[in-house]
Amino acid sequence: SQNSSVICALKSHSGHSTLTQQVFEEMPLSDTFAWNNLIQTHLSNGEFNHVVSTYQRMLLLGVRPDRHTLPRVLTTSRHLRSLRLGKQFHGQVLKLGFCYDHYVTTALIELYGRLEGSDAAKRIFENTPNKNSVCWTLLLAMYVKEEKPGLAIDLFNQMVASGAEIDNVALATAIGACGQSKSLREGRNIHQTVKRCGLEFDVLVSNSLLNMYLDCGSTRDARTVFNQMPSKD
RNA sequence: UGUCAGGUUA
């Protein structure tokens, strides 16, 4: 068994430093902002191992990660498909007290959801006190991806009842669940919610409605939506 | 306005 925790086993960085890295090393130690940007650069470039080593170096040098740092290393773990690494960063989240940050929470839900499935994502979701629309929509989308439209529709109804903001992405995801289950009744029901939210002319939402009605076999409803669509050019 | 999340396996 390997005890080589990424967090604890901070290996010395041999190898060649690039110029930017050398300049960077001369910056003030406490500049978490600059470290976050270096991590972001590596993440954007797909240099996931550099993200991890940069995080390790932060800890080595006594720079405290902040609520902007953790979502990025969690996302990196997801891209590396490493649950082991993700769990170590999850430990960091708990240790450093960032577990109530929305960005951290959504990164955790995505990490566990993509690597372990919706059940694991739901565990994080349920421990999240102030769920925003992104949290809800992520779990919704995971149910749709796993072809569990019944769970998705139930969850959407809970979302509405919770008073969370219902935005266009949440609606489009829930509408997709109705199409997947070929449930015209549920689809029309959500269409009413769309109207209450004043989002029936949103491009994403109206496209979802159109596809849902076609999936459900209602050409008539589909035509009505189509005739009211904003961008038919 | 100093840095981060959900549509994208269409």
mmCIF file of N, CA and C in Angstrom, chain A residues 29-152:
data_model
loop_
_atom_site.group_PDB
_atom_site.id
_atom_site.type_symbol
_atom_site.label_atom_id
_atom_site.label_comp_id
_atom_site.label_asym_id
_atom_site.label_seq_id
_atom_site.Cartn_x
_atom_site.Cartn_y
_atom_site.Cartn_z
ATOM 1 N N LEU A 29 5.541 35.811 -0.351
ATOM 2 C CA LEU A 29 5.040 34.490 -0.007
ATOM 3 C C LEU A 29 3.547 34.451 0.240
ATOM 4 N N SER A 30 3.011 35.509 0.762
ATOM 5 C CA SER A 30 1.616 35.473 1.181
ATOM 6 C C SER A 30 0.651 35.839 0.066
ATOM 7 N N ASP A 31 1.171 36.023 -1.138
ATOM 8 C CA ASP A 31 0.295 36.458 -2.215
ATOM 9 C C ASP A 31 -0.498 35.289 -2.802
ATOM 10 N N THR A 32 -1.501 34.884 -2.073
ATOM 11 C CA THR A 32 -2.327 33.769 -2.514
ATOM 12 C C THR A 32 -2.947 34.030 -3.878
ATOM 13 N N PHE A 33 -3.301 35.279 -4.113
ATOM 14 C CA PHE A 33 -3.883 35.661 -5.404
ATOM 15 C C PHE A 33 -2.997 35.247 -6.563
ATOM 16 N N ALA A 34 -1.702 35.529 -6.444
ATOM 17 C CA ALA A 34 -0.769 35.192 -7.520
ATOM 18 C C ALA A 34 -0.644 33.679 -7.680
ATOM 19 N N TRP A 35 -0.622 32.973 -6.569
ATOM 20 C CA TRP A 35 -0.557 31.504 -6.638
ATOM 21 C C TRP A 35 -1.811 30.956 -7.321
ATOM 22 N N ASN A 36 -2.941 31.505 -6.979
ATOM 23 C CA ASN A 36 -4.177 31.044 -7.614
ATOM 24 C C ASN A 36 -4.132 31.241 -9.120
ATOM 25 N N ASN A 37 -3.562 32.340 -9.527
ATOM 26 C CA ASN A 37 -3.481 32.595 -10.963
ATOM 27 C C ASN A 37 -2.508 31.650 -11.657
ATOM 28 N N LEU A 38 -1.436 31.295 -10.952
ATOM 29 C CA LEU A 38 -0.509 30.321 -11.532
ATOM 30 C C LEU A 38 -1.218 28.976 -11.679
ATOM 31 N N ILE A 39 -1.956 28.602 -10.645
ATOM 32 C CA ILE A 39 -2.714 27.347 -10.692
ATOM 33 C C ILE A 39 -3.743 27.392 -11.817
ATOM 34 N N GLN A 40 -4.398 28.534 -11.958
ATOM 35 C CA GLN A 40 -5.394 28.670 -13.023
ATOM 36 C C GLN A 40 -4.764 28.511 -14.403
ATOM 37 N N THR A 41 -3.576 29.072 -14.559
ATOM 38 C CA THR A 41 -2.875 28.967 -15.842
ATOM 39 C C THR A 41 -2.575 27.509 -16.173
ATOM 40 N N HIS A 42 -2.064 26.794 -15.197
ATOM 41 C CA HIS A 42 -1.779 25.373 -15.421
ATOM 42 C C HIS A 42 -3.061 24.604 -15.732
ATOM 43 N N LEU A 43 -4.120 24.942 -15.013
ATOM 44 C CA LEU A 43 -5.392 24.244 -15.232
ATOM 45 C C LEU A 43 -5.918 24.514 -16.643
ATOM 46 N N SER A 44 -5.866 25.778 -17.056
ATOM 47 C CA SER A 44 -6.339 26.129 -18.397
ATOM 48 C C SER A 44 -5.523 25.444 -19.488
ATOM 49 N N ASN A 45 -4.248 25.252 -19.207
ATOM 50 C CA ASN A 45 -3.376 24.599 -20.192
ATOM 51 C C ASN A 45 -3.463 23.081 -20.131
ATOM 52 N N GLY A 46 -4.252 22.569 -19.216
ATOM 53 C CA GLY A 46 -4.353 21.120 -19.081
ATOM 54 C C GLY A 46 -3.135 20.501 -18.421
ATOM 55 N N GLU A 47 -2.344 21.343 -17.748
ATOM 56 C CA GLU A 47 -1.140 20.829 -17.067
ATOM 57 C C GLU A 47 -1.513 20.459 -15.632
ATOM 58 N N PHE A 48 -2.234 19.361 -15.529
ATOM 59 C CA PHE A 48 -2.835 19.026 -14.245
ATOM 60 C C PHE A 48 -1.812 18.662 -13.180
ATOM 61 N N ASN A 49 -0.747 17.985 -13.591
ATOM 62 C CA ASN A 49 0.277 17.639 -12.603
ATOM 63 C C ASN A 49 0.965 18.887 -12.054
ATOM 64 N N HIS A 50 1.045 19.923 -12.889
ATOM 65 C CA HIS A 50 1.631 21.178 -12.416
ATOM 66 C C HIS A 50 0.714 21.854 -11.410
ATOM 67 N N VAL A 51 -0.574 21.698 -11.603
ATOM 68 C CA VAL A 51 -1.514 22.251 -10.621
ATOM 69 C C VAL A 51 -1.244 21.637 -9.255
ATOM 70 N N VAL A 52 -1.117 20.320 -9.259
ATOM 71 C CA VAL A 52 -0.911 19.610 -7.992
ATOM 72 C C VAL A 52 0.416 20.011 -7.361
ATOM 73 N N SER A 53 1.461 20.068 -8.169
ATOM 74 C CA SER A 53 2.768 20.399 -7.585
ATOM 75 C C SER A 53 2.812 21.849 -7.107
ATOM 76 N N THR A 54 2.071 22.705 -7.795
ATOM 77 C CA THR A 54 2.020 24.094 -7.354
ATOM 78 C C THR A 54 1.304 24.216 -6.015
ATOM 79 N N TYR A 55 0.255 23.450 -5.866
ATOM 80 C CA TYR A 55 -0.459 23.448 -4.585
ATOM 81 C C TYR A 55 0.454 22.947 -3.467
ATOM 82 N N GLN A 56 1.199 21.890 -3.783
ATOM 83 C CA GLN A 56 2.136 21.352 -2.793
ATOM 84 C C GLN A 56 3.166 22.402 -2.383
ATOM 85 N N ARG A 57 3.621 23.133 -3.384
ATOM 86 C CA ARG A 57 4.643 24.147 -3.106
ATOM 87 C C ARG A 57 4.057 25.278 -2.249
ATOM 88 N N MET A 58 2.816 25.600 -2.497
ATOM 89 C CA MET A 58 2.157 26.605 -1.642
ATOM 90 C C MET A 58 2.228 26.186 -0.177
ATOM 91 N N LEU A 59 1.849 24.950 0.070
ATOM 92 C CA LEU A 59 1.835 24.469 1.454
ATOM 93 C C LEU A 59 3.241 24.470 2.046
ATOM 94 N N LEU A 60 4.186 24.029 1.207
ATOM 95 C CA LEU A 60 5.584 23.994 1.642
ATOM 96 C C LEU A 60 6.058 25.358 2.095
ATOM 97 N N LEU A 61 5.658 26.366 1.353
ATOM 98 C CA LEU A 61 6.133 27.721 1.630
ATOM 99 C C LEU A 61 5.250 28.445 2.629
ATOM 100 N N GLY A 62 4.276 27.765 3.127
ATOM 101 C CA GLY A 62 3.437 28.363 4.156
ATOM 102 C C GLY A 62 2.395 29.330 3.633
ATOM 103 N N VAL A 63 2.068 29.232 2.349
ATOM 104 C CA VAL A 63 1.025 30.081 1.787
ATOM 105 C C VAL A 63 -0.312 29.392 2.008
ATOM 106 N N ARG A 64 -1.243 30.100 2.574
ATOM 107 C CA ARG A 64 -2.527 29.489 2.905
ATOM 108 C C ARG A 64 -3.462 29.513 1.695
ATOM 109 N N PRO A 65 -3.892 28.341 1.239
ATOM 110 C CA PRO A 65 -4.880 28.318 0.150
ATOM 111 C C PRO A 65 -6.169 29.005 0.605
ATOM 112 N N ASP A 66 -6.894 29.594 -0.301
ATOM 113 C CA ASP A 66 -8.147 30.248 0.072
ATOM 114 C C ASP A 66 -9.319 29.616 -0.681
ATOM 115 N N ARG A 67 -10.468 30.231 -0.611
ATOM 116 C CA ARG A 67 -11.658 29.621 -1.201
ATOM 117 C C ARG A 67 -11.613 29.607 -2.718
ATOM 118 N N HIS A 68 -10.680 30.349 -3.303
ATOM 119 C CA HIS A 68 -10.516 30.304 -4.761
ATOM 120 C C HIS A 68 -9.607 29.155 -5.181
ATOM 121 N N THR A 69 -8.756 28.719 -4.274
ATOM 122 C CA THR A 69 -7.770 27.693 -4.609
ATOM 123 C C THR A 69 -8.399 26.308 -4.705
ATOM 124 N N LEU A 70 -9.223 25.977 -3.736
ATOM 125 C CA LEU A 70 -9.725 24.608 -3.636
ATOM 126 C C LEU A 70 -10.582 24.151 -4.806
ATOM 127 N N PRO A 71 -11.497 24.985 -5.323
ATOM 128 C CA PRO A 71 -12.272 24.517 -6.479
ATOM 129 C C PRO A 71 -11.385 24.098 -7.642
ATOM 130 N N ARG A 72 -10.273 24.786 -7.808
ATOM 131 C CA ARG A 72 -9.419 24.475 -8.959
ATOM 132 C C ARG A 72 -8.656 23.174 -8.776
ATOM 133 N N VAL A 73 -8.221 22.896 -7.559
ATOM 134 C CA VAL A 73 -7.515 21.621 -7.387
ATOM 135 C C VAL A 73 -8.503 20.453 -7.367
ATOM 136 N N LEU A 74 -9.720 20.727 -6.935
ATOM 137 C CA LEU A 74 -10.753 19.686 -7.013
ATOM 138 C C LEU A 74 -11.098 19.379 -8.471
ATOM 139 N N THR A 75 -11.223 20.434 -9.271
ATOM 140 C CA THR A 75 -11.480 20.255 -10.702
ATOM 141 C C THR A 75 -10.331 19.492 -11.358
ATOM 142 N N THR A 76 -9.131 19.797 -10.934
ATOM 143 C CA THR A 76 -7.950 19.093 -11.458
ATOM 144 C C THR A 76 -8.021 17.602 -11.139
ATOM 145 N N SER A 77 -8.404 17.285 -9.924
ATOM 146 C CA SER A 77 -8.537 15.868 -9.545
ATOM 147 C C SER A 77 -9.550 15.167 -10.434
ATOM 148 N N ARG A 78 -10.602 15.889 -10.752
ATOM 149 C CA ARG A 78 -11.636 15.342 -11.626
ATOM 150 C C ARG A 78 -11.067 15.050 -13.013
ATOM 151 N N HIS A 79 -10.315 16.006 -13.536
ATOM 152 C CA HIS A 79 -9.726 15.791 -14.857
ATOM 153 C C HIS A 79 -8.727 14.638 -14.853
ATOM 154 N N LEU A 80 -8.018 14.491 -13.753
ATOM 155 C CA LEU A 80 -7.062 13.373 -13.638
ATOM 156 C C LEU A 80 -7.776 12.070 -13.316
ATOM 157 N N ARG A 81 -9.065 12.165 -13.102
ATOM 158 C CA ARG A 81 -9.876 11.004 -12.721
ATOM 159 C C ARG A 81 -9.283 10.294 -11.510
ATOM 160 N N SER A 82 -8.836 11.084 -10.562
ATOM 161 C CA SER A 82 -8.221 10.510 -9.365
ATOM 162 C C SER A 82 -9.076 10.803 -8.145
ATOM 163 N N LEU A 83 -9.810 9.803 -7.738
ATOM 164 C CA LEU A 83 -10.633 9.947 -6.543
ATOM 165 C C LEU A 83 -9.759 10.095 -5.303
ATOM 166 N N ARG A 84 -8.619 9.399 -5.329
ATOM 167 C CA ARG A 84 -7.687 9.449 -4.206
ATOM 168 C C ARG A 84 -7.187 10.880 -3.987
ATOM 169 N N LEU A 85 -6.805 11.508 -5.088
ATOM 170 C CA LEU A 85 -6.338 12.889 -5.000
ATOM 171 C C LEU A 85 -7.479 13.807 -4.561
ATOM 172 N N GLY A 86 -8.639 13.595 -5.161
ATOM 173 C CA GLY A 86 -9.785 14.431 -4.818
ATOM 174 C C GLY A 86 -10.139 14.344 -3.351
ATOM 175 N N LYS A 87 -10.021 13.165 -2.793
ATOM 176 C CA LYS A 87 -10.353 13.000 -1.376
ATOM 177 C C LYS A 87 -9.350 13.724 -0.481
ATOM 178 N N GLN A 88 -8.106 13.779 -0.942
ATOM 179 C CA GLN A 88 -7.119 14.532 -0.167
ATOM 180 C C GLN A 88 -7.447 16.023 -0.181
ATOM 181 N N PHE A 89 -7.859 16.524 -1.325
ATOM 182 C CA PHE A 89 -8.234 17.936 -1.382
ATOM 183 C C PHE A 89 -9.538 18.188 -0.632
ATOM 184 N N HIS A 90 -10.413 17.195 -0.650
ATOM 185 C CA HIS A 90 -11.625 17.295 0.157
ATOM 186 C C HIS A 90 -11.241 17.447 1.636
ATOM 187 N N GLY A 91 -10.224 16.685 2.043
ATOM 188 C CA GLY A 91 -9.708 16.818 3.404
ATOM 189 C C GLY A 91 -9.204 18.225 3.678
ATOM 190 N N GLN A 92 -8.553 18.800 2.695
ATOM 191 C CA GLN A 92 -8.077 20.177 2.833
ATOM 192 C C GLN A 92 -9.251 21.159 2.990
ATOM 193 N N VAL A 93 -10.288 20.899 2.234
ATOM 194 C CA VAL A 93 -11.488 21.747 2.325
ATOM 195 C C VAL A 93 -12.014 21.760 3.751
ATOM 196 N N LEU A 94 -12.110 20.572 4.335
ATOM 197 C CA LEU A 94 -12.644 20.467 5.692
ATOM 198 C C LEU A 94 -11.683 21.101 6.698
ATOM 199 N N LYS A 95 -10.409 20.827 6.515
ATOM 200 C CA LYS A 95 -9.402 21.339 7.445
ATOM 201 C C LYS A 95 -9.345 22.870 7.432
ATOM 202 N N LEU A 96 -9.449 23.418 6.242
ATOM 203 C CA LEU A 96 -9.295 24.870 6.107
ATOM 204 C C LEU A 96 -10.618 25.608 6.272
ATOM 205 N N GLY A 97 -11.713 24.868 6.361
ATOM 206 C CA GLY A 97 -12.998 25.500 6.652
ATOM 207 C C GLY A 97 -13.677 26.154 5.465
ATOM 208 N N PHE A 98 -13.538 25.557 4.290
ATOM 209 C CA PHE A 98 -14.169 26.135 3.098
ATOM 210 C C PHE A 98 -15.387 25.353 2.631
ATOM 211 N N CYS A 99 -15.915 24.504 3.507
ATOM 212 C CA CYS A 99 -16.955 23.588 3.044
ATOM 213 C C CYS A 99 -18.298 24.279 2.828
ATOM 214 N N TYR A 100 -18.429 25.523 3.219
ATOM 215 C CA TYR A 100 -19.704 26.211 3.002
ATOM 216 C C TYR A 100 -19.652 27.192 1.833
ATOM 217 N N ASP A 101 -18.549 27.184 1.125
ATOM 218 C CA ASP A 101 -18.428 28.063 -0.036
ATOM 219 C C ASP A 101 -19.119 27.413 -1.238
ATOM 220 N N HIS A 102 -19.911 28.168 -1.946
ATOM 221 C CA HIS A 102 -20.668 27.608 -3.071
ATOM 222 C C HIS A 102 -19.778 27.048 -4.170
ATOM 223 N N TYR A 103 -18.696 27.715 -4.446
ATOM 224 C CA TYR A 103 -17.808 27.240 -5.508
ATOM 225 C C TYR A 103 -17.118 25.947 -5.105
ATOM 226 N N VAL A 104 -16.758 25.864 -3.825
ATOM 227 C CA VAL A 104 -16.146 24.641 -3.318
ATOM 228 C C VAL A 104 -17.159 23.502 -3.361
ATOM 229 N N THR A 105 -18.354 23.797 -2.915
ATOM 230 C CA THR A 105 -19.405 22.783 -2.882
ATOM 231 C C THR A 105 -19.694 22.228 -4.277
ATOM 232 N N THR A 106 -19.825 23.106 -5.250
ATOM 233 C CA THR A 106 -20.147 22.622 -6.590
ATOM 234 C C THR A 106 -18.977 21.835 -7.185
ATOM 235 N N ALA A 107 -17.758 22.226 -6.846
ATOM 236 C CA ALA A 107 -16.605 21.453 -7.322
ATOM 237 C C ALA A 107 -16.615 20.053 -6.710
ATOM 238 N N LEU A 108 -17.005 19.955 -5.448
ATOM 239 C CA LEU A 108 -17.086 18.643 -4.786
ATOM 240 C C LEU A 108 -18.187 17.790 -5.403
ATOM 241 N N ILE A 109 -19.338 18.408 -5.656
ATOM 242 C CA ILE A 109 -20.448 17.656 -6.247
ATOM 243 C C ILE A 109 -20.046 17.130 -7.620
ATOM 244 N N GLU A 110 -19.387 17.968 -8.390
ATOM 245 C CA GLU A 110 -18.946 17.512 -9.718
ATOM 246 C C GLU A 110 -17.881 16.439 -9.633
ATOM 247 N N LEU A 111 -16.957 16.589 -8.692
ATOM 248 C CA LEU A 111 -15.899 15.596 -8.517
ATOM 249 C C LEU A 111 -16.486 14.220 -8.217
ATOM 250 N N TYR A 112 -17.288 14.147 -7.168
ATOM 251 C CA TYR A 112 -17.832 12.852 -6.771
ATOM 252 C C TYR A 112 -18.863 12.358 -7.790
ATOM 253 N N GLY A 113 -19.614 13.274 -8.355
ATOM 254 C CA GLY A 113 -20.604 12.876 -9.334
ATOM 255 C C GLY A 113 -19.997 12.232 -10.553
ATOM 256 N N ARG A 114 -18.914 12.804 -11.038
ATOM 257 C CA ARG A 114 -18.320 12.259 -12.263
ATOM 258 C C ARG A 114 -17.472 11.051 -12.003
ATOM 259 N N LEU A 115 -16.883 10.963 -10.830
ATOM 260 C CA LEU A 115 -16.015 9.811 -10.558
ATOM 261 C C LEU A 115 -16.735 8.667 -9.864
ATOM 262 N N GLU A 116 -17.798 8.978 -9.130
ATOM 263 C CA GLU A 116 -18.488 7.916 -8.379
ATOM 264 C C GLU A 116 -19.982 7.820 -8.681
ATOM 265 N N GLY A 117 -20.528 8.820 -9.347
ATOM 266 C CA GLY A 117 -21.944 8.745 -9.671
ATOM 267 C C GLY A 117 -22.832 9.597 -8.787
ATOM 268 N N SER A 118 -24.114 9.616 -9.138
ATOM 269 C CA SER A 118 -25.040 10.561 -8.503
ATOM 270 C C SER A 118 -25.261 10.286 -7.018
ATOM 271 N N ASP A 119 -25.135 9.043 -6.609
ATOM 272 C CA ASP A 119 -25.310 8.755 -5.182
ATOM 273 C C ASP A 119 -24.260 9.476 -4.348
ATOM 274 N N ALA A 120 -23.033 9.426 -4.828
ATOM 275 C CA ALA A 120 -21.950 10.095 -4.113
ATOM 276 C C ALA A 120 -22.141 11.607 -4.144
ATOM 277 N N ALA A 121 -22.578 12.112 -5.295
ATOM 278 C CA ALA A 121 -22.818 13.553 -5.408
ATOM 279 C C ALA A 121 -23.929 13.981 -4.451
ATOM 280 N N LYS A 122 -24.925 13.133 -4.318
ATOM 281 C CA LYS A 122 -26.062 13.444 -3.454
ATOM 282 C C LYS A 122 -25.645 13.566 -1.992
ATOM 283 N N ARG A 123 -24.666 12.758 -1.596
ATOM 284 C CA ARG A 123 -24.175 12.845 -0.213
ATOM 285 C C ARG A 123 -23.626 14.236 0.076
ATOM 286 N N ILE A 124 -22.869 14.777 -0.875
ATOM 287 C CA ILE A 124 -22.333 16.127 -0.694
ATOM 288 C C ILE A 124 -23.476 17.141 -0.714
ATOM 289 N N PHE A 125 -24.353 16.966 -1.675
ATOM 290 C CA PHE A 125 -25.488 17.868 -1.851
ATOM 291 C C PHE A 125 -26.309 17.975 -0.565
ATOM 292 N N GLU A 126 -26.559 16.843 0.055
ATOM 293 C CA GLU A 126 -27.403 16.835 1.256
ATOM 294 C C GLU A 126 -26.731 17.504 2.438
ATOM 295 N N ASN A 127 -25.425 17.532 2.419
ATOM 296 C CA ASN A 127 -24.705 18.192 3.518
ATOM 297 C C ASN A 127 -24.448 19.665 3.245
ATOM 298 N N THR A 128 -25.021 20.151 2.166
ATOM 299 C CA THR A 128 -24.837 21.558 1.809
ATOM 300 C C THR A 128 -26.020 22.377 2.312
ATOM 301 N N PRO A 129 -25.789 23.271 3.262
ATOM 302 C CA PRO A 129 -26.903 23.998 3.874
ATOM 303 C C PRO A 129 -27.592 25.004 2.943
ATOM 304 N N ASN A 130 -26.840 25.844 2.307
ATOM 305 C CA ASN A 130 -27.469 26.857 1.455
ATOM 306 C C ASN A 130 -27.258 26.518 -0.005
ATOM 307 N N LYS A 131 -28.161 25.732 -0.551
ATOM 308 C CA LYS A 131 -27.989 25.274 -1.921
ATOM 309 C C LYS A 131 -28.399 26.366 -2.898
ATOM 310 N N ASN A 132 -27.503 26.726 -3.756
ATOM 311 C CA ASN A 132 -27.885 27.689 -4.793
ATOM 312 C C ASN A 132 -28.331 26.925 -6.050
ATOM 313 N N SER A 133 -28.691 27.647 -7.075
ATOM 314 C CA SER A 133 -29.258 26.989 -8.250
ATOM 315 C C SER A 133 -28.236 26.101 -8.956
ATOM 316 N N VAL A 134 -26.956 26.441 -8.830
ATOM 317 C CA VAL A 134 -25.931 25.611 -9.477
ATOM 318 C C VAL A 134 -25.848 24.235 -8.815
ATOM 319 N N CYS A 135 -25.888 24.197 -7.483
ATOM 320 C CA CYS A 135 -25.882 22.911 -6.769
ATOM 321 C C CYS A 135 -27.034 22.027 -7.219
ATOM 322 N N TRP A 136 -28.222 22.603 -7.223
ATOM 323 C CA TRP A 136 -29.406 21.840 -7.627
ATOM 324 C C TRP A 136 -29.272 21.345 -9.061
ATOM 325 N N THR A 137 -28.840 22.232 -9.933
ATOM 326 C CA THR A 137 -28.776 21.888 -11.354
ATOM 327 C C THR A 137 -27.739 20.806 -11.632
ATOM 328 N N LEU A 138 -26.640 20.842 -10.888
ATOM 329 C CA LEU A 138 -25.620 19.808 -11.068
ATOM 330 C C LEU A 138 -26.182 18.429 -10.777
ATOM 331 N N LEU A 139 -26.876 18.291 -9.654
ATOM 332 C CA LEU A 139 -27.426 16.978 -9.303
ATOM 333 C C LEU A 139 -28.513 16.570 -10.293
ATOM 334 N N LEU A 140 -29.330 17.547 -10.697
ATOM 335 C CA LEU A 140 -30.341 17.303 -11.743
ATOM 336 C C LEU A 140 -29.692 16.716 -12.995
ATOM 337 N N ALA A 141 -28.620 17.362 -13.429
ATOM 338 C CA ALA A 141 -27.952 16.944 -14.661
ATOM 339 C C ALA A 141 -27.356 15.553 -14.521
ATOM 340 N N MET A 142 -26.903 15.225 -13.317
ATOM 341 C CA MET A 142 -26.344 13.882 -13.106
ATOM 342 C C MET A 142 -27.421 12.815 -13.194
ATOM 343 N N TYR A 143 -28.585 13.121 -12.674
ATOM 344 C CA TYR A 143 -29.697 12.171 -12.804
ATOM 345 C C TYR A 143 -30.073 11.989 -14.278
ATOM 346 N N VAL A 144 -30.085 13.069 -15.020
ATOM 347 C CA VAL A 144 -30.409 12.959 -16.440
ATOM 348 C C VAL A 144 -29.346 12.134 -17.157
ATOM 349 N N LYS A 145 -28.097 12.413 -16.832
ATOM 350 C CA LYS A 145 -27.004 11.682 -17.476
ATOM 351 C C LYS A 145 -27.099 10.189 -17.186
ATOM 352 N N GLU A 146 -27.521 9.862 -15.977
ATOM 353 C CA GLU A 146 -27.652 8.447 -15.600
ATOM 354 C C GLU A 146 -29.020 7.882 -15.987
ATOM 355 N N GLU A 147 -29.748 8.688 -16.747
ATOM 356 C CA GLU A 147 -31.075 8.268 -17.227
ATOM 357 C C GLU A 147 -31.998 7.872 -16.076
ATOM 358 N N LYS A 148 -32.067 8.786 -15.100
ATOM 359 C CA LYS A 148 -32.995 8.623 -13.983
ATOM 360 C C LYS A 148 -33.923 9.835 -13.942
ATOM 361 N N PRO A 149 -34.749 9.977 -14.991
ATOM 362 C CA PRO A 149 -35.561 11.198 -15.111
ATOM 363 C C PRO A 149 -36.555 11.361 -13.965
ATOM 364 N N GLY A 150 -37.019 10.248 -13.418
ATOM 365 C CA GLY A 150 -37.950 10.352 -12.292
ATOM 366 C C GLY A 150 -37.307 11.047 -11.110
ATOM 367 N N LEU A 151 -36.078 10.672 -10.806
ATOM 368 C CA LEU A 151 -35.356 11.315 -9.708
ATOM 369 C C LEU A 151 -35.118 12.784 -10.032
ATOM 370 N N ALA A 152 -34.816 13.064 -11.298
ATOM 371 C CA ALA A 152 -34.554 14.447 -11.697
ATOM 372 C C ALA A 152 -35.800 15.312 -11.523
#
